[in-house]
Amino acid sequence: QKEVEQNSGPLSVPEGAIASLNCTYSDRGSQSFFWYRQYSGKSPELIMFIYSNGDKEDGRFTAQLNKASQYVSLLIRDSQPSDSATYLCAVNPIGYGQNFVFGPGTRLSVLP
Amino acid sequence: DAGVIQSPRHEVTEMGQEVTLRCKPISGHNSLFWYRQTMMRGLELLIYFNNNVPIDDSGMPEDRFSAKMPNASFSTLKIQPSEPRDSAVYFCASSFTEAFFGQGTRLTVV
């Protein structure tokens, strides 16, 4: 059973702070990792993907991957109220072709 | 590209009726996914196609659900007969390396 786990939240941070979202996965052979943002009533939107150990930065977002620890995180710097959403972690396990396993999501609330 | 296109956006139907959801994937993508999302169960994979061939349908709840992909640019998800517990948002997604979602169909079965 391929599993992806996230804290359901809600995670509340003040505006301007760093929000840290975490995800662990069970399949050690997983190759690709994705973060999606989903606003209430909307569809999931891809915001970051990472394939190699280390950090990947895109604007205010940084994805961090540690395959040895089976851990991937998303940091949001200078959090804005517009970042308030549910963040879904997705993993492409080895042998799954192009299938994806999604975590349950973490609800983030950025307080003005 | 217009992205993944789903229709209808909203569907209200009576229990026992047949429901057909439609999806047009992004051109050039070779994988297509149908997901169902509810508050209780989150995002669940129903079925996954690769190059128009169903690869994994283990998430399809029961025989009332069926999905087809007759060509690379069109897929359907059919529920017959529908039941109130099928009420959910159904998403179609397509991918080549990363998955992109359509806007979803909100299904209400009364």
Short mmCIF file of C-alpha atoms in Angstrom, two decimals:
data_model
loop_
_atom_site.label_atom_id
_atom_site.label_comp_id
_atom_site.label_asym_id
_atom_site.label_seq_id
_atom_site.Cartn_x
_atom_site.Cartn_y
_atom_site.Cartn_z
CA GLN A 1 0.00 0.00 0.00
CA LYS A 2 1.50 3.27 -1.12
CA GLU A 3 0.89 5.97 1.45
CA VAL A 4 1.43 9.69 1.63
CA GLU A 5 0.84 11.39 4.95
CA GLN A 6 0.35 15.02 5.86
CA ASN A 7 -0.85 16.85 8.95
CA SER A 8 -4.43 17.86 8.24
CA GLY A 9 -4.08 21.16 10.07
CA PRO A 10 -5.30 23.75 10.13
CA LEU A 11 -1.91 25.38 10.23
CA SER A 12 -2.23 29.03 11.14
CA VAL A 13 0.57 31.52 10.56
CA PRO A 14 0.60 35.32 10.73
CA GLU A 15 0.98 37.34 7.55
CA GLY A 16 4.62 37.73 6.59
CA ALA A 17 5.77 34.59 8.41
CA ILE A 18 7.18 31.40 6.91
CA ALA A 19 4.69 28.56 6.53
CA SER A 20 6.18 25.07 6.63
CA LEU A 21 4.17 22.18 5.23
CA ASN A 22 5.37 18.62 5.61
CA CYS A 23 4.77 15.32 3.86
CA THR A 24 6.08 11.79 4.36
CA TYR A 25 5.74 8.86 2.00
CA SER A 26 6.05 5.12 2.41
CA ASP A 27 7.55 3.97 -0.90
CA ARG A 28 11.32 4.41 -0.70
CA GLY A 29 11.62 4.05 -4.46
CA SER A 30 9.43 7.06 -5.23
CA GLN A 31 10.90 9.26 -7.91
CA SER A 32 8.83 12.40 -8.31
CA PHE A 33 7.19 14.71 -5.80
CA PHE A 34 4.60 17.42 -6.28
CA TRP A 35 2.84 20.13 -4.32
CA TYR A 36 -0.64 21.26 -5.27
CA ARG A 37 -2.64 24.16 -3.89
CA GLN A 38 -6.41 23.89 -3.71
CA TYR A 39 -8.63 26.82 -2.87
CA SER A 40 -12.06 26.05 -1.47
CA GLY A 41 -14.40 25.07 -4.28
CA LYS A 42 -11.63 24.98 -6.87
CA SER A 43 -9.50 22.29 -8.46
CA PRO A 44 -5.95 21.40 -7.35
CA GLU A 45 -3.31 23.59 -8.98
CA LEU A 46 0.30 22.45 -9.41
CA ILE A 47 2.70 24.87 -7.73
CA MET A 48 5.97 22.93 -7.36
CA PHE A 49 7.61 19.68 -8.35
CA ILE A 50 10.93 18.24 -7.27
CA TYR A 51 12.82 15.17 -8.42
CA SER A 52 16.23 15.41 -6.71
CA ASN A 53 17.37 15.63 -3.12
CA GLY A 54 17.84 19.14 -1.84
CA ASP A 55 16.02 22.40 -2.27
CA LYS A 56 14.19 23.89 -5.23
CA GLU A 57 13.10 27.52 -5.10
CA ASP A 58 10.43 29.29 -7.13
CA GLY A 59 9.61 32.78 -5.96
CA ARG A 60 8.28 32.63 -2.41
CA PHE A 61 8.04 28.83 -2.54
CA THR A 62 10.80 26.33 -1.70
CA ALA A 63 10.37 22.59 -1.99
CA GLN A 64 12.74 20.42 0.02
CA LEU A 65 13.30 16.71 -0.59
CA ASN A 66 15.11 14.19 1.59
CA LYS A 67 14.77 10.75 0.04
CA ALA A 68 16.73 9.04 2.83
CA SER A 69 14.15 10.25 5.34
CA GLN A 70 11.25 9.86 2.87
CA TYR A 71 10.27 13.43 3.55
CA VAL A 72 9.29 16.34 1.38
CA SER A 73 8.33 19.81 2.53
CA LEU A 74 7.07 23.08 1.16
CA LEU A 75 8.13 26.42 2.62
CA ILE A 76 6.16 29.55 1.84
CA ARG A 77 8.08 32.73 2.68
CA ASP A 78 6.36 36.05 3.40
CA SER A 79 2.99 34.29 3.69
CA GLN A 80 0.00 36.24 2.42
CA PRO A 81 -3.70 35.81 3.21
CA SER A 82 -4.09 34.74 -0.43
CA ASP A 83 -1.95 31.69 0.38
CA SER A 84 -4.74 30.38 2.60
CA ALA A 85 -5.73 27.09 0.98
CA THR A 86 -5.31 23.35 1.28
CA TYR A 87 -1.91 22.07 0.13
CA LEU A 88 -1.76 18.55 -1.28
CA CYS A 89 1.42 16.52 -1.51
CA ALA A 90 1.58 13.98 -4.34
CA VAL A 91 4.13 11.26 -5.00
CA ASN A 92 4.86 9.14 -8.05
CA PRO A 93 5.93 5.77 -6.63
CA ILE A 94 8.31 3.59 -8.61
CA GLY A 95 6.48 1.02 -10.68
CA TYR A 96 3.35 3.12 -10.75
CA GLY A 97 3.91 4.35 -14.24
CA GLN A 98 2.70 7.91 -14.32
CA ASN A 99 0.21 7.41 -11.50
CA PHE A 100 0.20 9.65 -8.46
CA VAL A 101 -0.63 9.06 -4.81
CA PHE A 102 -2.04 12.10 -3.02
CA GLY A 103 -1.87 12.91 0.66
CA PRO A 104 -4.95 14.13 2.52
CA GLY A 105 -3.79 17.75 2.39
CA THR A 106 -2.90 20.39 4.98
CA ARG A 107 -5.18 23.36 5.42
CA LEU A 108 -3.17 26.59 5.76
CA SER A 109 -4.65 29.77 7.18
CA VAL A 110 -2.61 32.98 6.93
CA LEU A 111 -3.91 35.53 9.40
CA PRO A 112 -3.78 39.24 8.46
CA ASP B 1 -3.78 25.14 -24.57
CA ALA B 2 -7.10 25.55 -22.76
CA GLY B 3 -6.16 23.02 -20.12
CA VAL B 4 -8.19 20.00 -19.11
CA ILE B 5 -11.84 20.58 -19.94
CA GLN B 6 -14.64 18.87 -18.05
CA SER B 7 -18.36 18.95 -18.59
CA PRO B 8 -20.80 19.53 -17.14
CA ARG B 9 -19.58 21.76 -14.30
CA HIS B 10 -22.61 20.95 -12.19
CA GLU B 11 -25.02 18.04 -12.37
CA VAL B 12 -28.08 17.43 -10.24
CA THR B 13 -29.86 14.17 -10.86
CA GLU B 14 -32.34 11.88 -9.21
CA MET B 15 -31.35 8.61 -7.64
CA GLY B 16 -31.40 5.79 -10.18
CA GLN B 17 -30.62 7.97 -13.17
CA GLU B 18 -27.58 7.53 -15.39
CA VAL B 19 -24.91 10.21 -15.17
CA THR B 20 -22.13 10.76 -17.72
CA LEU B 21 -19.18 13.01 -17.00
CA ARG B 22 -16.90 14.10 -19.82
CA CYS B 23 -13.25 15.08 -20.05
CA LYS B 24 -10.96 16.45 -22.73
CA PRO B 25 -7.30 16.14 -21.68
CA ILE B 26 -4.47 18.46 -22.61
CA SER B 27 -3.18 17.69 -26.09
CA GLY B 28 0.01 15.63 -25.98
CA HIS B 29 -0.59 14.20 -22.54
CA ASN B 30 -0.53 10.42 -22.47
CA SER B 31 -2.10 9.73 -19.07
CA LEU B 32 -5.58 10.52 -17.83
CA PHE B 33 -6.98 10.18 -14.34
CA TRP B 34 -10.45 10.33 -12.82
CA TYR B 35 -10.60 11.37 -9.17
CA ARG B 36 -13.45 11.82 -6.72
CA GLN B 37 -13.20 14.28 -3.83
CA THR B 38 -15.35 14.44 -0.72
CA MET B 39 -14.81 16.07 2.64
CA MET B 40 -14.74 12.69 4.36
CA ARG B 41 -12.45 10.76 2.02
CA GLY B 42 -10.38 13.47 0.36
CA LEU B 43 -9.09 12.95 -3.18
CA GLU B 44 -9.55 9.35 -4.35
CA LEU B 45 -8.23 7.91 -7.59
CA LEU B 46 -10.97 6.06 -9.44
CA ILE B 47 -9.20 5.00 -12.63
CA TYR B 48 -6.05 5.77 -14.57
CA PHE B 49 -5.48 5.45 -18.34
CA ASN B 50 -2.14 5.42 -20.13
CA ASN B 51 -2.18 5.82 -23.92
CA ASN B 52 -5.98 5.33 -23.82
CA VAL B 53 -5.67 1.96 -22.05
CA PRO B 54 -7.06 1.51 -18.52
CA ILE B 55 -4.10 0.65 -16.29
CA ASP B 56 -5.56 0.73 -12.79
CA ASP B 57 -9.28 0.72 -12.04
CA SER B 58 -9.00 -0.60 -8.50
CA GLY B 59 -10.47 2.63 -7.17
CA MET B 60 -13.75 2.28 -9.04
CA PRO B 61 -16.27 1.80 -6.23
CA GLU B 62 -18.44 -0.85 -7.83
CA ASP B 63 -19.96 -2.05 -11.06
CA ARG B 64 -22.18 1.00 -11.24
CA PHE B 65 -19.13 2.99 -12.31
CA SER B 66 -17.52 2.64 -15.71
CA ALA B 67 -14.98 4.71 -17.63
CA LYS B 68 -13.91 4.79 -21.25
CA MET B 69 -11.26 6.53 -23.27
CA PRO B 70 -12.06 5.91 -26.94
CA ASN B 71 -9.28 8.21 -28.16
CA ALA B 72 -6.51 10.44 -26.88
CA SER B 73 -8.74 13.50 -26.66
CA PHE B 74 -11.83 12.26 -24.85
CA SER B 75 -12.86 10.24 -21.81
CA THR B 76 -16.12 9.56 -20.01
CA LEU B 77 -17.04 8.42 -16.54
CA LYS B 78 -20.50 6.91 -16.25
CA ILE B 79 -22.51 6.10 -13.16
CA GLN B 80 -25.55 3.88 -13.67
CA PRO B 81 -27.67 3.84 -11.56
CA SER B 82 -26.62 6.82 -9.47
CA GLU B 83 -27.08 6.89 -5.70
CA PRO B 84 -27.01 9.77 -3.17
CA ARG B 85 -23.66 8.54 -1.82
CA ASP B 86 -22.13 9.25 -5.23
CA SER B 87 -22.53 12.97 -4.56
CA ALA B 88 -19.04 14.47 -4.77
CA VAL B 89 -16.78 16.56 -6.96
CA TYR B 90 -15.30 14.51 -9.78
CA PHE B 91 -12.00 15.67 -11.25
CA CYS B 92 -10.31 14.65 -14.44
CA ALA B 93 -6.56 15.19 -14.71
CA SER B 94 -4.06 14.56 -17.48
CA SER B 95 -0.29 14.33 -17.45
CA PHE B 96 2.85 13.77 -19.40
CA THR B 97 5.14 14.27 -16.38
CA GLU B 98 3.07 16.47 -14.04
CA ALA B 99 -0.68 16.16 -13.59
CA PHE B 100 -3.01 19.04 -14.40
CA PHE B 101 -6.59 19.07 -13.23
CA GLY B 102 -9.80 20.14 -14.87
CA GLN B 103 -12.27 22.38 -13.07
CA GLY B 104 -14.29 19.44 -11.85
CA THR B 105 -17.91 18.35 -12.00
CA ARG B 106 -19.97 18.81 -8.86
CA LEU B 107 -22.46 15.94 -8.81
CA THR B 108 -25.47 15.95 -6.55
CA VAL B 109 -27.72 12.90 -6.50
CA VAL B 110 -31.03 13.51 -4.75
#
